[in-house]
CSV table of C-alpha atoms and ligand atoms in Angstrom, one decimal:
chain,number,residue,atom,x,y,z
F,793,MET,CA,3.3,-18.5,14.9
F,794,SER,CA,5.9,-18.7,17.7
F,795,SER,CA,6.7,-15.5,19.6
F,796,SER,CA,10.0,-15.3,17.7
F,797,GLN,CA,9.1,-16.4,14.2
F,798,LEU,CA,6.4,-15.5,11.7
F,799,ARG,CA,6.0,-17.9,8.7
F,800,TRP,CA,4.9,-16.1,5.5
F,801,GLY,CA,3.3,-17.5,2.4
F,802,ILE,CA,3.7,-15.3,-0.7
F,803,VAL,CA,0.7,-15.3,-3.0
F,804,GLY,CA,1.4,-14.5,-6.6
F,805,CYS,CA,4.9,-14.2,-8.1
F,806,GLY,CA,4.6,-10.8,-9.7
F,807,ILE,CA,6.6,-7.6,-9.3
F,808,ILE,CA,5.7,-6.5,-5.9
F,809,SER,CA,5.8,-9.9,-4.3
F,810,GLY,CA,9.4,-10.1,-5.3
F,811,VAL,CA,10.2,-6.8,-3.8
F,812,PHE,CA,8.4,-7.7,-0.6
F,813,ALA,CA,10.1,-11.1,-0.4
F,814,ARG,CA,13.5,-9.5,-0.6
F,815,ASP,CA,12.7,-7.2,2.3
F,816,LEU,CA,11.5,-10.2,4.3
F,817,VAL,CA,14.8,-11.9,3.7
F,818,TYR,CA,16.5,-8.8,5.1
F,819,LEU,CA,14.3,-9.0,8.2
F,820,ASN,CA,15.2,-12.6,8.6
F,821,LYS,CA,18.9,-11.7,8.8
F,822,ASN,CA,18.3,-8.5,10.7
F,823,PRO,CA,15.3,-8.9,13.1
F,824,ARG,CA,13.9,-5.5,14.1
F,825,GLY,CA,11.1,-4.2,16.2
F,826,ALA,CA,10.3,-4.7,19.9
F,827,ASN,CA,10.1,-8.5,19.7
F,828,LYS,CA,12.9,-9.0,17.1
F,829,ILE,CA,10.7,-11.4,15.2
F,830,LYS,CA,12.3,-13.5,12.5
F,831,HIS,CA,10.4,-13.4,9.2
F,832,VAL,CA,10.5,-16.7,7.3
F,833,ILE,CA,9.1,-17.4,3.9
F,834,THR,CA,8.0,-21.0,3.9
F,835,ARG,CA,5.6,-21.1,0.9
F,836,VAL,CA,5.2,-19.3,-2.4
F,837,ALA,CA,2.0,-19.7,-4.5
F,838,SER,CA,2.0,-19.4,-8.3
F,839,ARG,CA,-0.1,-20.5,-11.2
F,840,SER,CA,3.1,-21.9,-12.6
F,841,PRO,CA,5.4,-24.1,-10.5
F,842,ALA,CA,8.4,-23.1,-12.8
F,843,LYS,CA,7.7,-19.4,-12.3
F,844,GLY,CA,7.4,-20.0,-8.5
F,845,GLN,CA,10.7,-21.9,-8.5
F,846,GLU,CA,12.4,-19.1,-10.4
F,847,PHE,CA,10.9,-16.6,-7.9
F,848,ILE,CA,12.4,-18.4,-5.0
F,849,GLU,CA,15.8,-18.7,-6.5
F,850,LYS,CA,15.8,-15.0,-7.5
F,851,ASN,CA,14.4,-13.5,-4.3
F,852,ILE,CA,14.8,-16.0,-1.5
F,853,ASP,CA,17.6,-18.2,-2.8
F,854,GLU,CA,19.8,-18.7,0.2
F,855,TYR,CA,16.9,-19.8,2.3
F,856,TYR,CA,15.4,-22.1,-0.3
F,857,ASP,CA,14.9,-25.7,0.8
F,858,ASP,CA,17.9,-26.4,2.9
F,859,VAL,CA,17.1,-23.8,5.6
F,860,TYR,CA,13.3,-23.4,5.7
F,861,GLY,CA,12.1,-25.8,3.1
F,862,THR,CA,10.5,-23.0,1.1
F,863,LYS,CA,8.5,-24.4,-1.7
F,864,VAL,CA,6.0,-23.6,-4.4
F,865,VAL,CA,2.4,-24.7,-3.9
F,866,SER,CA,-0.9,-23.9,-5.6
F,867,TYR,CA,-3.2,-21.0,-4.7
F,868,GLU,CA,-5.6,-23.5,-3.1
F,869,ASP,CA,-3.1,-25.3,-1.1
F,870,ILE,CA,-1.3,-22.2,0.4
F,871,GLN,CA,-4.6,-21.2,2.0
F,872,ILE,CA,-4.6,-24.3,4.3
F,873,ASP,CA,-0.9,-25.0,4.5
F,874,PRO,CA,0.0,-25.7,8.2
F,875,GLU,CA,3.5,-24.2,7.6
F,876,VAL,CA,2.1,-20.7,7.0
F,877,ASP,CA,0.9,-18.2,9.6
F,878,ILE,CA,0.3,-15.2,7.4
F,879,LEU,CA,-0.3,-14.7,3.7
F,880,TYR,CA,1.0,-11.7,1.7
F,881,ILE,CA,-1.4,-11.1,-1.1
F,882,GLY,CA,0.4,-9.8,-4.2
F,883,LEU,CA,-2.4,-10.4,-6.7
F,884,PRO,CA,-4.1,-7.9,-9.1
F,885,HIS,CA,-6.7,-5.8,-7.3
F,886,THR,CA,-9.8,-7.7,-8.5
F,887,LEU,CA,-8.5,-11.0,-7.2
F,888,HIS,CA,-7.9,-9.9,-3.6
F,889,HIS,CA,-11.4,-10.2,-2.4
F,890,SER,CA,-12.3,-13.8,-3.2
F,891,PHE,CA,-8.8,-15.2,-2.4
F,892,VAL,CA,-8.6,-13.4,1.0
F,893,ILE,CA,-12.1,-14.6,2.1
F,894,GLU,CA,-11.2,-18.2,1.1
F,895,ALA,CA,-7.8,-18.1,2.9
F,896,ILE,CA,-9.5,-16.7,6.1
F,897,THR,CA,-12.4,-19.1,6.1
F,898,ARG,CA,-10.6,-22.3,4.8
F,899,GLY,CA,-7.2,-21.9,6.5
F,900,LYS,CA,-7.8,-19.3,9.3
F,901,LYS,CA,-4.7,-17.4,7.9
F,902,HIS,CA,-3.6,-14.0,9.0
F,903,ILE,CA,-3.5,-11.6,6.0
F,904,LEU,CA,-1.4,-8.7,4.7
F,905,CYS,CA,-3.2,-7.6,1.5
F,906,GLU,CA,-1.8,-5.3,-1.1
F,907,LYS,CA,-3.4,-2.0,-1.8
F,908,PRO,CA,-6.1,-1.3,-2.8
F,909,VAL,CA,-7.4,-3.8,-0.4
F,910,THR,CA,-10.4,-4.5,-2.6
F,911,VAL,CA,-12.1,-2.8,-5.6
F,912,ASN,CA,-15.1,-1.5,-3.6
F,913,SER,CA,-16.5,-1.1,-0.1
F,914,LYS,CA,-18.9,-4.0,-0.4
F,915,GLN,CA,-16.1,-6.4,-1.0
F,916,LEU,CA,-14.1,-5.0,1.9
F,917,GLU,CA,-17.1,-5.5,4.3
F,918,LEU,CA,-17.2,-9.2,3.4
F,919,ILE,CA,-13.5,-9.6,4.1
F,920,LEU,CA,-13.8,-7.8,7.5
F,921,ASP,CA,-16.8,-10.0,8.4
F,922,ALA,CA,-14.8,-13.1,7.7
F,923,ALA,CA,-11.8,-11.8,9.7
F,924,ARG,CA,-14.0,-11.0,12.6
F,925,GLU,CA,-15.7,-14.3,12.6
F,926,ASN,CA,-12.5,-16.3,12.2
F,927,ASN,CA,-10.5,-14.2,14.6
F,928,VAL,CA,-7.6,-13.5,12.3
F,929,PHE,CA,-5.3,-10.5,11.9
F,930,PHE,CA,-6.0,-8.5,8.7
F,931,MET,CA,-4.1,-5.5,7.4
F,932,GLU,CA,-4.0,-3.5,4.2
F,933,ALA,CA,-0.4,-3.1,2.8
F,934,VAL,CA,-0.3,0.6,2.2
F,935,TRP,CA,3.4,0.4,2.8
F,936,VAL,CA,4.0,4.2,3.0
F,937,ARG,CA,1.8,4.5,6.1
F,938,TYR,CA,4.3,2.5,8.2
F,939,PHE,CA,7.4,4.6,7.4
F,940,PRO,CA,8.9,6.3,10.5
F,941,LEU,CA,8.9,9.7,8.8
F,942,ILE,CA,5.1,9.7,8.8
F,943,ARG,CA,4.7,9.7,12.5
F,944,GLU,CA,7.5,12.3,13.0
F,945,VAL,CA,5.9,14.7,10.5
F,946,GLN,CA,2.4,14.2,12.0
F,947,LYS,CA,3.9,15.2,15.4
F,948,ILE,CA,5.7,18.2,13.9
F,949,LEU,CA,2.4,19.3,12.3
F,950,TYR,CA,-0.1,18.7,15.0
F,951,GLU,CA,1.7,18.5,18.3
F,952,ASP,CA,4.7,20.8,17.8
F,953,LYS,CA,2.7,23.0,15.4
F,954,LYS,CA,6.0,23.9,13.7
F,955,VAL,CA,4.4,25.4,10.6
F,956,GLY,CA,1.4,26.8,12.5
F,957,ASP,CA,-2.1,26.1,11.2
F,958,VAL,CA,-2.0,23.7,8.3
F,959,LYS,CA,-3.8,25.3,5.4
F,960,ARG,CA,-3.0,23.2,2.3
F,961,ILE,CA,-1.6,19.9,1.2
F,962,PHE,CA,-0.4,19.0,-2.2
F,963,SER,CA,0.4,15.4,-3.2
F,964,ASP,CA,1.4,13.7,-6.4
F,965,LEU,CA,2.2,10.1,-7.3
F,966,SER,CA,2.7,9.8,-11.0
F,967,VAL,CA,4.5,6.9,-12.6
F,968,ASP,CA,5.9,6.7,-16.1
F,969,MET,CA,4.7,3.2,-17.0
F,970,LYS,CA,6.9,3.1,-20.1
F,971,ARG,CA,10.0,3.8,-18.0
F,972,LEU,CA,8.9,1.2,-15.5
F,973,HIS,CA,7.9,-1.6,-17.8
F,974,GLY,CA,9.5,-0.8,-21.1
F,975,ASP,CA,7.8,0.3,-24.4
F,976,ASP,CA,6.0,-2.9,-24.7
F,977,TRP,CA,4.2,-2.7,-21.3
F,978,VAL,CA,0.8,-2.8,-22.8
F,979,PRO,CA,-1.5,-4.8,-23.3
F,980,SER,CA,-0.4,-7.4,-20.8
F,981,ASN,CA,0.1,-5.1,-17.8
F,982,ARG,CA,-2.6,-5.3,-15.2
F,983,VAL,CA,-3.0,-1.5,-15.0
F,984,ALA,CA,-4.2,-1.5,-18.6
F,985,ASP,CA,-6.7,-4.3,-18.0
F,986,LYS,CA,-10.1,-3.2,-16.8
F,987,LYS,CA,-11.0,-6.8,-15.7
F,988,LEU,CA,-8.0,-6.6,-13.3
F,989,GLY,CA,-9.1,-3.2,-11.9
F,990,GLY,CA,-6.8,-1.2,-14.2
F,991,GLY,CA,-6.4,2.6,-14.1
F,992,ALA,CA,-4.6,5.2,-12.1
F,993,LEU,CA,-7.1,5.7,-9.2
F,994,LEU,CA,-6.8,2.3,-7.6
F,995,ASP,CA,-3.2,1.8,-8.5
F,996,ILE,CA,-1.5,5.1,-7.7
F,997,THR,CA,-4.0,7.9,-6.8
F,998,ILE,CA,-4.5,5.9,-3.6
F,999,TYR,CA,-1.2,7.4,-2.5
F,1000,PRO,CA,-2.1,11.1,-2.8
F,1001,ILE,CA,-5.4,10.2,-1.1
F,1002,THR,CA,-3.4,8.5,1.7
F,1003,TYR,CA,-1.1,11.5,2.1
F,1004,SER,CA,-4.1,13.8,2.2
F,1005,ARG,CA,-5.5,11.7,5.0
F,1006,ILE,CA,-2.3,11.4,6.9
F,1007,PHE,CA,-1.4,15.1,6.8
F,1008,MET,CA,-4.8,16.7,7.2
F,1009,ASP,CA,-6.0,17.5,10.7
F,1010,PRO,CA,-6.2,14.2,12.8
F,1011,GLN,CA,-9.7,15.2,14.0
F,1012,SER,CA,-10.8,15.5,10.4
F,1013,ASP,CA,-13.3,12.8,9.5
F,1014,PRO,CA,-13.6,12.1,5.8
F,1015,LYS,CA,-17.2,11.0,6.3
F,1016,SER,CA,-18.4,14.2,7.9
F,1017,ASN,CA,-15.8,16.9,7.2
F,1018,TRP,CA,-14.6,16.2,3.6
F,1019,LYS,CA,-16.1,17.5,0.4
F,1020,ILE,CA,-14.3,15.9,-2.6
F,1021,VAL,CA,-14.4,17.0,-6.2
F,1022,SER,CA,-12.4,14.9,-8.7
F,1023,SER,CA,-11.8,14.5,-12.4
F,1024,MET,CA,-10.4,11.8,-14.6
F,1025,VAL,CA,-8.9,11.5,-18.1
F,1026,PHE,CA,-9.9,8.2,-19.7
F,1027,GLU,CA,-7.8,6.3,-22.3
F,1028,SER,CA,-7.5,2.8,-23.5
F,1029,LEU,CA,-3.9,1.9,-22.8
F,1030,ASN,CA,-4.0,-1.3,-24.8
F,1031,GLY,CA,-6.2,-0.1,-27.7
F,1032,LYS,CA,-9.2,-2.0,-26.6
F,1033,GLN,CA,-12.3,0.1,-26.1
F,1034,GLU,CA,-13.6,-2.1,-23.3
F,1035,ASP,CA,-10.4,-1.5,-21.4
F,1036,GLU,CA,-10.8,2.3,-21.2
F,1037,VAL,CA,-9.5,3.3,-17.8
F,1038,ASP,CA,-8.4,6.5,-16.0
F,1039,PHE,CA,-5.0,7.5,-17.2
F,1040,CYS,CA,-4.8,10.7,-15.1
F,1041,THR,CA,-6.8,11.4,-12.0
F,1042,SER,CA,-7.0,14.5,-9.8
F,1043,PHE,CA,-9.0,15.6,-6.8
F,1044,ILE,CA,-9.5,18.4,-4.4
F,1045,ILE,CA,-10.6,17.7,-0.8
F,1046,SER,CA,-12.0,20.5,1.2
F,1047,ASP,CA,-12.4,20.4,4.9
F,1048,GLN,CA,-14.5,23.4,5.9
F,1049,THR,CA,-14.4,22.6,9.6
F,1050,HIS,CA,-10.6,22.7,9.8
F,1051,LYS,CA,-10.2,25.1,7.0
F,1052,GLN,CA,-7.9,22.9,5.0
F,1053,GLN,CA,-7.6,21.9,1.4
F,1054,ALA,CA,-5.8,18.9,-0.1
F,1055,THR,CA,-5.1,18.6,-3.8
F,1056,GLY,CA,-3.8,15.4,-5.3
F,1057,ILE,CA,-2.9,14.1,-8.8
F,1058,SER,CA,-1.5,11.1,-10.5
F,1059,SER,CA,-0.8,10.1,-14.0
F,1060,PHE,CA,0.8,7.2,-15.9
F,1061,SER,CA,2.6,9.6,-18.2
F,1062,SER,CA,5.5,10.7,-16.1
F,1063,ASP,CA,7.4,10.2,-12.9
F,1064,VAL,CA,7.2,12.7,-10.1
F,1065,SER,CA,9.9,15.2,-10.6
F,1066,ASP,CA,12.6,15.6,-8.0
F,1067,GLY,CA,10.8,13.0,-5.8
F,1068,LEU,CA,8.5,15.7,-4.3
F,1069,ILE,CA,5.6,13.6,-3.3
F,1070,ALA,CA,3.9,15.9,-0.8
F,1071,LYS,CA,4.0,19.5,0.4
F,1072,ILE,CA,2.2,20.9,3.4
F,1073,ASP,CA,1.7,24.6,3.7
F,1074,GLY,CA,1.1,26.2,7.0
F,1075,GLU,CA,0.8,29.8,8.2
F,1076,LEU,CA,4.4,29.8,9.4
F,1077,GLY,CA,6.1,27.8,6.7
F,1078,SER,CA,6.0,24.5,4.8
F,1079,ILE,CA,7.2,20.9,4.9
F,1080,SER,CA,8.2,19.1,1.7
F,1081,ILE,CA,8.3,15.4,1.6
F,1082,TYR,CA,10.5,13.5,-0.8
F,1083,SER,CA,10.9,9.9,-2.0
F,1084,GLY,CA,14.3,8.5,-2.6
F,1085,GLY,CA,13.8,8.6,-6.4
F,1086,ILE,CA,10.7,7.3,-8.1
F,1087,GLY,CA,7.7,6.0,-6.2
F,1088,PRO,CA,5.8,7.1,-3.1
F,1089,ALA,CA,8.2,6.1,-0.3
F,1090,PRO,CA,8.6,9.0,2.2
F,1091,ILE,CA,12.2,9.2,3.2
F,1092,LYS,CA,13.2,12.8,3.6
F,1093,TYR,CA,11.5,16.0,4.8
F,1094,HIS,CA,12.5,19.6,4.5
F,1095,ILE,CA,11.0,22.2,6.7
F,1096,LYS,CA,11.2,25.8,5.5
F,1097,LEU,CA,9.9,28.5,7.9
F,1098,LYS,CA,9.0,32.0,7.0
F,1099,ASN,CA,11.5,33.2,9.7
F,1100,GLY,CA,14.3,31.8,7.6
F,1101,GLN,CA,14.9,28.6,9.6
F,1102,GLU,CA,15.3,25.4,7.6
F,1103,ILE,CA,15.5,21.8,8.8
F,1104,GLU,CA,16.1,18.7,6.7
F,1105,LYS,CA,16.1,15.1,7.8
F,1106,SER,CA,16.7,12.0,5.9
F,1107,PHE,CA,15.5,8.5,7.0
F,1108,GLU,CA,17.4,6.7,4.3
F,1109,ASP,CA,20.0,5.1,6.6
F,1110,ASP,CA,17.2,3.4,8.5
F,1111,LEU,CA,16.2,1.5,5.3
F,1112,ASP,CA,19.6,-0.1,5.3
F,1113,GLY,CA,19.4,-1.0,1.7
F,1114,THR,CA,15.8,-2.3,1.8
F,1115,LEU,CA,12.9,-0.6,0.0
F,1116,GLY,CA,10.9,0.0,3.1
F,1117,TYR,CA,8.5,-2.9,3.0
F,1118,ILE,CA,10.2,-4.0,6.2
F,1119,TYR,CA,8.1,-1.5,8.2
F,1120,GLU,CA,4.7,-3.1,7.3
F,1121,ALA,CA,6.1,-6.6,7.9
F,1122,ILE,CA,7.4,-5.6,11.3
F,1123,GLU,CA,4.0,-4.2,12.1
F,1124,CYS,CA,2.3,-7.5,11.2
F,1125,GLY,CA,4.7,-9.4,13.4
F,1126,GLU,CA,4.3,-7.1,16.4
F,1127,MET,CA,0.5,-7.0,16.2
F,1128,ILE,CA,0.1,-10.8,15.8
F,1129,VAL,CA,2.4,-11.5,18.8
F,1130,ALA,CA,0.3,-9.0,20.8
F,1131,GLY,CA,-2.9,-10.9,19.8
F,1132,GLU,CA,-4.2,-7.9,17.9
F,1133,LYS,CA,-6.6,-8.4,14.9
F,1134,GLN,CA,-5.8,-5.0,13.4
F,1135,SER,CA,-3.1,-2.3,13.3
F,1136,SER,CA,-3.8,1.1,14.6
F,1137,ILE,CA,-1.6,2.5,11.8
F,1138,MET,CA,-4.0,1.1,9.2
F,1139,SER,CA,-7.1,0.0,11.0
F,1140,TRP,CA,-10.0,-1.7,9.4
F,1141,ASN,CA,-12.0,1.5,9.8
F,1142,GLU,CA,-9.2,3.4,8.0
F,1143,SER,CA,-9.3,0.9,5.1
F,1144,GLN,CA,-13.0,1.4,5.0
F,1145,LEU,CA,-12.7,5.2,4.9
F,1146,ILE,CA,-10.2,5.1,2.0
F,1147,MET,CA,-12.3,2.6,0.1
F,1148,SER,CA,-15.4,4.8,0.5
F,1149,ILE,CA,-13.4,7.7,-0.9
F,1150,LEU,CA,-12.2,5.6,-3.9
F,1151,ASP,CA,-15.9,4.5,-4.4
F,1152,ASP,CA,-17.0,8.1,-4.3
F,1153,ILE,CA,-14.4,9.3,-6.8
F,1154,ARG,CA,-15.3,6.5,-9.2
F,1155,LYS,CA,-19.0,7.4,-8.9
F,1156,GLN,CA,-18.3,11.0,-9.6
F,1157,ASN,CA,-16.5,10.0,-12.8
F,1158,SER,CA,-18.8,7.1,-13.8
F,1159,LEU,CA,-16.0,4.5,-13.6
F,1160,SER,CA,-17.3,1.1,-12.8
F,1161,TYR,CA,-15.8,-2.4,-12.9
F,1162,GLU,CA,-17.4,-5.7,-13.6
F,1163,VAL,CA,-17.3,-6.6,-9.9
F,1164,ASP,CA,-19.4,-3.6,-8.9
F,1165,LEU,CA,-22.4,-5.0,-10.8
Z,379,NDP,N1,2.9,-1.5,-2.3
Z,379,NDP,C1,3.4,-1.3,-3.5
Z,379,NDP,O1,4.4,-0.6,-3.6
Z,379,NDP,C2,2.9,-1.9,-4.7
Z,379,NDP,C3,1.7,-2.6,-4.6
Z,379,NDP,N2,1.2,-3.2,-5.7
Z,379,NDP,C4,-0.1,-3.9,-5.6
Z,379,NDP,O2,0.1,-5.3,-5.6
Z,379,NDP,C5,-0.8,-5.9,-6.4
Z,379,NDP,C6,0.0,-6.7,-7.5
Z,379,NDP,O3,0.7,-5.8,-8.3
Z,379,NDP,P1,2.0,-6.2,-9.2
Z,379,NDP,O4,2.9,-7.0,-8.4
Z,379,NDP,O5,2.5,-5.0,-9.9
Z,379,NDP,O6,1.2,-7.1,-10.3
Z,379,NDP,P2,1.9,-8.2,-11.3
Z,379,NDP,O7,1.0,-8.3,-12.4
Z,379,NDP,O8,3.3,-8.0,-11.5
Z,379,NDP,O9,1.7,-9.5,-10.4
Z,379,NDP,C7,0.5,-10.1,-10.0
Z,379,NDP,C8,0.6,-11.6,-9.9
Z,379,NDP,O10,-0.6,-12.2,-9.6
Z,379,NDP,C9,-0.7,-13.5,-10.0
Z,379,NDP,N3,-2.0,-13.7,-10.7
Z,379,NDP,C10,-2.8,-14.7,-10.4
Z,379,NDP,N4,-3.9,-14.7,-11.2
Z,379,NDP,C11,-3.7,-13.7,-12.1
Z,379,NDP,C12,-4.4,-13.3,-13.2
Z,379,NDP,N5,-5.6,-13.8,-13.5
Z,379,NDP,N6,-3.9,-12.3,-13.9
Z,379,NDP,C13,-2.7,-11.7,-13.6
Z,379,NDP,N7,-2.0,-12.1,-12.6
Z,379,NDP,C14,-2.5,-13.1,-11.8
Z,379,NDP,C15,0.5,-13.7,-11.0
Z,379,NDP,O11,1.4,-14.5,-10.3
Z,379,NDP,P3,1.6,-16.0,-10.8
Z,379,NDP,O12,1.8,-16.0,-12.3
Z,379,NDP,O13,2.8,-16.4,-10.0
Z,379,NDP,O14,0.4,-16.8,-10.4
Z,379,NDP,C16,1.0,-12.3,-11.2
Z,379,NDP,O15,2.4,-12.3,-11.4
Z,379,NDP,C17,-1.7,-4.9,-7.0
Z,379,NDP,O16,-2.9,-4.9,-6.2
Z,379,NDP,C18,-1.0,-3.6,-6.8
Z,379,NDP,O17,-1.9,-2.5,-6.5
Z,379,NDP,C19,1.9,-3.2,-6.9
Z,379,NDP,C20,3.1,-2.5,-7.0
Z,379,NDP,C21,3.6,-1.8,-5.9
Z,380,LIG,O1,1.7,0.8,-5.6
Z,380,LIG,C1,2.3,1.1,-6.6
Z,380,LIG,O2,3.3,2.0,-6.6
Z,380,LIG,C2,4.2,2.1,-7.6
Z,380,LIG,C3,3.6,1.8,-9.0
Z,380,LIG,O3,4.6,1.7,-10.0
Z,380,LIG,C4,2.8,0.6,-9.0
Z,380,LIG,O4,2.1,0.5,-10.3
Z,380,LIG,C5,1.7,0.7,-7.9
Z,380,LIG,O5,1.0,-0.5,-7.9
């Protein structure tokens, strides 16, 4: 990459790749961050050239061909394409691991990989080994982590201590899949397909786990301080017994050292009501965190203190019409320009911690995937 331009290759032309690409187009027109880096999409990979072409026209249209020569290539070719600095991985979970390792070893590409970064810890170790050996930047795209609200609320909680000692965190990310994909969303949808890592835990419960981590005491170490109990309700979303996956998952995290509990839930049956995605209770009051509508994006907080004081702040204007994937893209650009291999917001160690929690919850509920064997 040059110090002013980061060239992206988008891998997979599914739902989230389109959303991410549109936010990159925004960043191209409105460079943000310390280095005002321009984000350029030069390549798109799809199994179908026609689908890739349609993706470009729908999401990147005005940059297509005449400006940046954006074109559709194969999954194999994008890994070694000299016009690409960083690959955005928008593939189903089970396909992240092998594709990322190949892209790092064959093409020495930097990587922004969608959540969950892999299906289990073993796969993640292999990716990190490859990233280390090939000296590339690698980051998990847990987009909510990079929103400005997160750091502000962490400061309010643990530096300003506005709500006193934090006692309890509640978090919910539930998504009504029928509303999102229509009544005919099964059986083709990846969340119903066990071979593609289907189920709530890896797809959406990862958000309440993330919010628990973000808003629990910063000194709390999940490995030594957390005791987790969890439960799952299993169902086959497509009628095939072999595709039975968790439809609803909940957990309680107890940190005895810091005297905090976090509870989280997610389900595919309903959206989160009123956008309340997290609530933090302290001895002096509470902070509620809201998304703009559906989904986990943290864009407003409301502090309510027992002394009657209330403070509300919205971060919506900063989005400027984007969906907030700009923040993770900016982080990639800034880190790569600085020569960093990982981000402190979502470090390799942090991805490992979250992955070990996902492994643990799956083990507690006897949920295994083919790739675990
Ligand atoms: N950060 C966020 O907000 C979100 C993150 N995600 C994450 O992004 C990833 C992709 O999710 P999403 O976009 O919803 O998924 P989609 O099913 O919509 O897209 C996945 C794409 O992967 C490509 N693909 C390649 N091989 C296969 C295969 N064997 N089966 C199915 N698809 C294949 C396809 O693109 P093509 O046909 O072009 O080859 C497909 O369109 C997941 O890991 C998910 O967790 C998802 C939604 C939101
Ligand atoms: O990351 C996600 O957030 C929103 C959900 O609709 C989607 O299934 C999931 O992958």
